[in-house]
Short mmCIF file of C-alpha atoms in Angstrom, two decimals:
data_model
loop_
_atom_site.label_atom_id
_atom_site.label_comp_id
_atom_site.label_asym_id
_atom_site.label_seq_id
_atom_site.Cartn_x
_atom_site.Cartn_y
_atom_site.Cartn_z
CA MET A 1 270.42 117.56 172.97
CA SER A 2 267.99 115.71 175.20
CA GLY A 3 265.04 117.99 175.11
CA ALA A 4 265.24 118.45 178.88
CA THR A 5 264.28 121.95 180.11
CA GLU A 6 267.66 122.24 181.98
CA PRO A 7 270.74 120.11 180.98
CA LEU A 8 272.79 118.68 183.73
CA PRO A 9 275.88 120.82 184.68
CA GLU A 10 278.88 119.85 182.66
CA SER A 11 280.86 118.84 185.64
CA THR A 12 278.33 116.06 186.59
CA ARG A 13 280.18 112.76 187.13
CA VAL A 14 279.61 109.38 188.76
CA GLY A 15 280.60 108.80 192.30
CA ARG A 16 280.25 105.70 194.33
CA THR A 17 278.36 102.51 193.50
CA VAL A 18 276.99 100.15 196.09
CA LEU A 19 276.69 96.32 195.57
CA HIS A 20 274.81 93.82 197.80
CA VAL A 21 276.87 90.64 197.85
CA ALA A 22 276.63 87.23 199.52
CA ASP A 23 280.40 86.69 200.04
CA LEU A 24 281.91 89.91 201.31
CA ALA A 25 285.40 88.58 201.85
CA GLY A 26 285.67 86.97 198.35
CA THR A 27 284.20 89.84 196.51
CA THR A 28 286.41 92.31 198.39
CA ALA A 29 289.52 90.31 197.55
CA PHE A 30 288.53 90.33 193.87
CA TYR A 31 288.29 94.11 193.74
CA GLN A 32 291.61 94.40 195.52
CA ARG A 33 293.66 91.86 193.55
CA VAL A 34 292.02 92.10 190.05
CA VAL A 35 290.57 95.66 189.87
CA GLY A 36 293.34 97.05 191.94
CA LEU A 37 291.27 99.07 194.44
CA ALA A 38 292.43 99.66 198.03
CA VAL A 39 290.29 98.79 201.08
CA LEU A 40 289.58 102.12 202.78
CA THR A 41 287.30 100.84 205.52
CA ARG A 42 286.12 97.39 206.55
CA GLU A 43 283.45 96.44 209.04
CA ARG A 44 281.74 93.21 209.77
CA THR A 45 279.12 93.63 206.95
CA THR A 46 280.53 96.42 204.84
CA ALA A 47 283.78 97.17 202.90
CA THR A 48 284.49 100.46 201.10
CA LEU A 49 287.11 100.43 198.40
CA GLY A 50 288.70 103.18 196.34
CA VAL A 51 291.82 104.85 195.18
CA ASP A 52 294.02 107.44 196.82
CA GLY A 53 291.56 107.87 199.69
CA THR A 54 288.52 108.38 197.45
CA PRO A 55 285.68 105.80 197.85
CA LEU A 56 284.47 104.36 194.61
CA LEU A 57 282.77 101.09 195.59
CA VAL A 58 280.90 99.87 198.63
CA LEU A 59 280.20 96.25 199.23
CA GLU A 60 277.44 95.26 201.60
CA ALA A 61 277.10 91.72 202.83
CA ASP A 62 273.43 90.51 202.40
CA ALA A 63 273.62 86.65 202.27
CA ASP A 64 269.84 86.49 202.93
CA ALA A 65 268.96 88.52 199.87
CA PRO A 66 268.11 86.37 196.89
CA GLU A 67 270.17 86.30 193.70
CA ARG A 68 269.01 88.73 191.02
CA ASP A 69 266.41 86.95 188.95
CA GLU A 70 267.17 86.47 185.20
CA SER A 71 264.19 88.76 184.35
CA ALA A 72 265.23 91.50 186.75
CA THR A 73 266.62 94.94 185.64
CA GLY A 74 269.76 96.28 187.19
CA LEU A 75 273.47 96.42 186.61
CA TYR A 76 275.02 95.49 183.30
CA HIS A 77 278.51 96.59 184.38
CA ASN A 78 280.35 99.12 186.65
CA ALA A 79 283.05 100.84 184.72
CA PHE A 80 286.25 101.87 186.34
CA ARG A 81 288.24 104.48 184.19
CA VAL A 82 292.03 104.36 184.63
CA PRO A 83 294.00 107.48 183.53
CA THR A 84 296.56 105.99 181.17
CA ARG A 85 297.12 103.13 178.67
CA GLY A 86 299.95 101.90 180.90
CA ALA A 87 297.52 101.56 183.81
CA LEU A 88 295.11 99.58 181.55
CA GLY A 89 298.03 97.40 180.61
CA ASP A 90 298.56 96.77 184.30
CA ALA A 91 294.93 95.91 184.75
CA LEU A 92 295.14 93.35 181.90
CA ALA A 93 298.10 91.74 183.77
CA ARG A 94 296.22 91.54 186.98
CA ILE A 95 293.23 89.92 185.21
CA ARG A 96 295.49 87.38 183.47
CA ASN A 97 297.38 86.58 186.73
CA HIS A 98 294.36 86.40 189.08
CA TRP A 99 291.16 86.05 187.07
CA HIS A 100 289.73 85.60 183.57
CA LEU A 101 289.04 88.16 180.82
CA ASP A 102 285.53 87.99 179.20
CA GLY A 103 286.14 90.41 176.42
CA ALA A 104 288.05 93.45 175.20
CA SER A 105 287.03 96.26 172.68
CA ASP A 106 288.29 99.34 171.02
CA HIS A 107 285.36 101.71 171.05
CA GLY A 108 287.14 104.57 169.32
CA PHE A 109 286.73 106.93 172.24
CA SER A 110 288.02 104.30 174.77
CA GLU A 111 289.79 100.95 175.09
CA ALA A 112 287.99 98.60 177.41
CA LEU A 113 288.44 95.28 179.26
CA TYR A 114 285.40 93.22 180.40
CA LEU A 115 284.93 90.73 183.11
CA ALA A 116 282.64 89.80 185.95
CA ASP A 117 283.07 89.68 189.75
CA PRO A 118 282.64 86.46 191.79
CA GLU A 119 278.97 87.15 192.17
CA GLY A 120 278.30 87.77 188.37
CA ASN A 121 278.31 91.63 188.54
CA GLY A 122 279.69 93.01 185.31
CA VAL A 123 282.99 95.04 185.47
CA GLU A 124 284.64 97.21 182.88
CA ILE A 125 288.08 98.62 183.21
CA TYR A 126 288.94 101.20 180.58
CA ARG A 127 290.97 104.28 179.47
CA ASP A 128 289.78 107.12 177.42
CA ARG A 129 291.49 108.36 174.33
CA PRO A 130 292.04 112.17 174.00
CA ARG A 131 288.73 113.77 173.24
CA GLU A 132 289.97 115.33 169.98
CA ASP A 133 290.43 111.73 168.68
CA TRP A 134 286.82 110.51 169.48
CA PRO A 135 284.73 109.45 166.44
CA PHE A 136 282.10 112.21 166.32
CA ARG A 137 279.49 112.18 163.54
CA GLU A 138 278.35 115.28 161.71
CA ASP A 139 275.34 115.62 164.01
CA GLY A 140 277.57 115.85 167.01
CA ARG A 141 276.80 112.42 168.40
CA LEU A 142 279.44 109.72 168.72
CA ARG A 143 279.67 106.85 166.24
CA GLY A 144 279.04 103.55 167.96
CA MET A 145 281.84 101.14 167.29
CA SER A 146 283.31 97.98 168.88
CA ASP A 147 286.46 96.75 167.29
CA PRO A 148 288.73 94.10 168.65
CA LEU A 149 291.43 95.40 171.04
CA ASP A 150 295.05 94.33 170.46
CA LEU A 151 295.73 92.74 173.87
CA ASP A 152 299.42 91.92 172.91
CA ALA A 153 300.18 95.51 172.16
CA LEU A 154 298.31 96.67 175.33
CA ALA A 155 300.29 94.17 177.45
CA THR A 156 303.60 95.67 176.20
CA ASP A 157 302.46 99.05 177.36
CA ALA A 158 302.04 97.93 181.02
CA ILE A 159 304.12 99.90 183.50
CA GLY A 160 304.26 97.44 186.34
CA GLY A 161 301.75 98.99 188.64
CA THR A 162 300.20 96.54 191.18
CA GLY A 163 297.10 98.61 191.92
CA ALA A 164 294.70 101.06 190.32
CA PRO A 165 296.64 104.48 190.22
CA ALA A 166 295.66 107.84 191.49
CA GLY A 167 293.08 109.38 189.02
CA THR A 168 291.04 106.15 188.71
CA THR A 169 287.31 106.82 188.82
CA VAL A 170 283.94 105.27 188.22
CA GLY A 171 283.67 106.60 184.65
CA HIS A 172 280.16 105.25 183.98
CA VAL A 173 277.45 102.83 184.97
CA HIS A 174 275.76 100.61 182.43
CA LEU A 175 272.30 99.38 183.28
CA GLU A 176 269.89 96.69 181.97
CA VAL A 177 266.43 98.26 181.69
CA SER A 178 262.97 97.19 180.55
CA SER A 179 262.55 99.98 178.01
CA THR A 180 265.08 102.38 176.39
CA GLU A 181 262.27 104.82 175.64
CA ALA A 182 261.22 105.05 179.34
CA ALA A 183 264.91 105.32 180.30
CA ARG A 184 265.34 108.05 177.64
CA GLU A 185 262.40 110.02 179.13
CA PHE A 186 263.91 109.75 182.63
CA TYR A 187 267.65 110.10 182.20
CA ALA A 188 267.45 112.72 179.34
CA GLY A 189 263.96 114.21 179.67
CA THR A 190 263.93 114.50 183.40
CA LEU A 191 267.43 114.40 184.78
CA GLY A 192 268.94 116.35 181.92
CA PHE A 193 271.58 114.03 180.43
CA ASP A 194 272.32 114.40 176.69
CA VAL A 195 272.00 111.40 174.40
CA THR A 196 275.43 110.80 172.80
CA THR A 197 274.84 107.49 171.03
CA ASP A 198 271.32 106.37 170.16
CA LEU A 199 270.89 102.67 169.32
CA ALA A 200 267.28 102.44 170.44
CA PRO A 201 265.29 100.37 170.97
CA SER A 202 268.33 98.21 172.09
CA ALA A 203 270.60 100.74 173.86
CA LEU A 204 271.25 104.40 174.67
CA PHE A 205 274.41 106.20 175.87
CA LEU A 206 274.02 109.37 177.86
CA SER A 207 276.24 112.01 179.38
CA ALA A 208 276.80 115.47 180.71
CA GLY A 209 279.35 117.92 179.45
CA GLY A 210 280.10 116.17 176.09
CA TYR A 211 281.55 113.02 177.80
CA HIS A 212 280.94 109.75 175.78
CA HIS A 213 278.76 108.38 178.57
CA HIS A 214 278.14 108.58 182.28
CA VAL A 215 275.13 106.22 181.98
CA ALA A 216 274.28 103.63 179.46
CA VAL A 217 271.19 101.52 179.19
CA ASN A 218 270.31 98.45 177.22
CA THR A 219 267.54 95.83 176.59
CA TRP A 220 269.82 93.19 175.11
CA HIS A 221 268.67 90.47 177.68
CA GLN A 222 264.98 91.50 177.66
CA ARG A 223 264.78 92.18 181.33
CA SER A 224 261.22 93.02 182.31
CA THR A 225 260.85 93.17 186.07
CA PRO A 226 261.91 95.76 188.62
CA ALA A 227 265.41 95.71 190.03
CA ALA A 228 265.61 93.40 193.08
CA GLY A 229 267.87 90.90 194.68
CA ARG A 230 271.65 91.04 195.13
CA GLY A 231 273.71 93.27 192.95
CA LEU A 232 273.39 96.94 192.41
CA GLU A 233 271.82 98.79 195.42
CA TRP A 234 272.39 102.28 194.18
CA PHE A 235 274.80 104.46 192.25
CA GLU A 236 275.80 108.10 192.83
CA LEU A 237 275.82 111.15 190.64
CA ILE A 238 277.81 114.08 191.90
CA LEU A 239 276.66 117.55 190.89
CA PRO A 240 278.55 120.80 191.45
CA ASP A 241 276.52 122.27 194.23
CA GLY A 242 273.22 122.03 196.28
CA ASP A 243 271.26 124.18 193.85
CA ALA A 244 272.03 121.68 190.97
CA VAL A 245 270.81 118.80 193.18
CA ALA A 246 267.64 120.70 194.10
CA ALA A 247 266.92 121.53 190.47
CA VAL A 248 267.05 117.87 189.54
CA ALA A 249 265.02 116.84 192.42
CA GLU A 250 262.24 119.39 191.46
CA ARG A 251 262.13 117.98 188.02
CA VAL A 252 261.85 114.47 189.31
CA GLU A 253 258.92 115.47 191.62
CA ALA A 254 257.29 117.47 188.77
CA SER A 255 257.35 114.26 186.63
CA GLY A 256 255.54 112.29 189.29
CA GLY A 257 258.71 110.67 190.88
CA SER A 258 259.52 110.45 194.55
CA VAL A 259 262.49 112.15 196.22
CA ALA A 260 263.89 110.89 199.54
CA GLU A 261 266.03 113.47 201.47
CA LEU A 262 269.37 112.26 202.76
CA ASP A 263 271.97 113.91 205.01
CA ASP A 264 274.19 114.72 202.00
CA GLY A 265 271.67 114.82 199.13
CA VAL A 266 268.64 113.01 197.75
CA GLU A 267 267.68 109.53 196.47
CA ILE A 268 265.55 108.98 193.51
CA ALA A 269 264.74 105.94 191.36
CA ASP A 270 264.55 105.27 187.56
CA PRO A 271 261.47 103.72 185.92
CA ASP A 272 262.80 100.20 186.82
CA GLY A 273 263.34 101.05 190.43
CA ILE A 274 267.14 101.45 190.13
CA ALA A 275 268.16 103.77 192.94
CA ILE A 276 270.22 106.87 192.27
CA ARG A 277 271.74 109.20 194.81
CA LEU A 278 272.47 112.78 194.01
CA ARG A 279 274.87 114.83 196.10
CA PRO A 280 276.94 118.00 195.69
CA GLU A 281 280.62 118.10 195.47
CA GLU A 282 282.24 118.29 198.84
#
């Protein structure tokens, strides 16, 4: 457990992520054709994409914003979870037909494909194995592993879907931070996530409800300055009700952090200035 006074509710999950991009049309087309999301709404400077009417990703045009500096913290990858291995095989087909694959791994608890969008934002598309098959250690934490994924076998399991199916979600968000210890204190000690895999000082994986991770952080590229520029604007954590949101907000304020009230929740920031919005289930 994390040592937080109140763990996050087990049903806590990731909601939307918001990216600032220079080329709205090109980036929207990527998430349609390659990731398989549907455009739910489109305005002059904004596109909202998702699955089965549920928004998962918001793209905001901001051509005047500078590129994210190589030293800046921020997004490592945004991870879209598909419900079946067949759907992951379909994602592989879309990537091969329309884009390029950067990597693929078998993590024991999941099978994952890695790529980047046209603006360099990392993307993961993955499917979970059944929880009873996850590689837990005796201490209850997950064993970190990254084995090669058999892409030929995955391709044969494709079912011919042209888009991401119903049940696709943002499964987790992986961040580049300046310090895993500062991140541990915030995400575990203040928010209430549990640490599921501890590779500090290089990486931490954290979750609620026994999931393998809802948030991951790493220092692999030695980022050292606050989040700024294009890329991740904010990501969303959805809690079961308003009381749960208020409890987290109180802990953030008690730790010296700031809390901004929104119409549907609150906005906070981690030690690197990465914005997080908390809202209750609708």
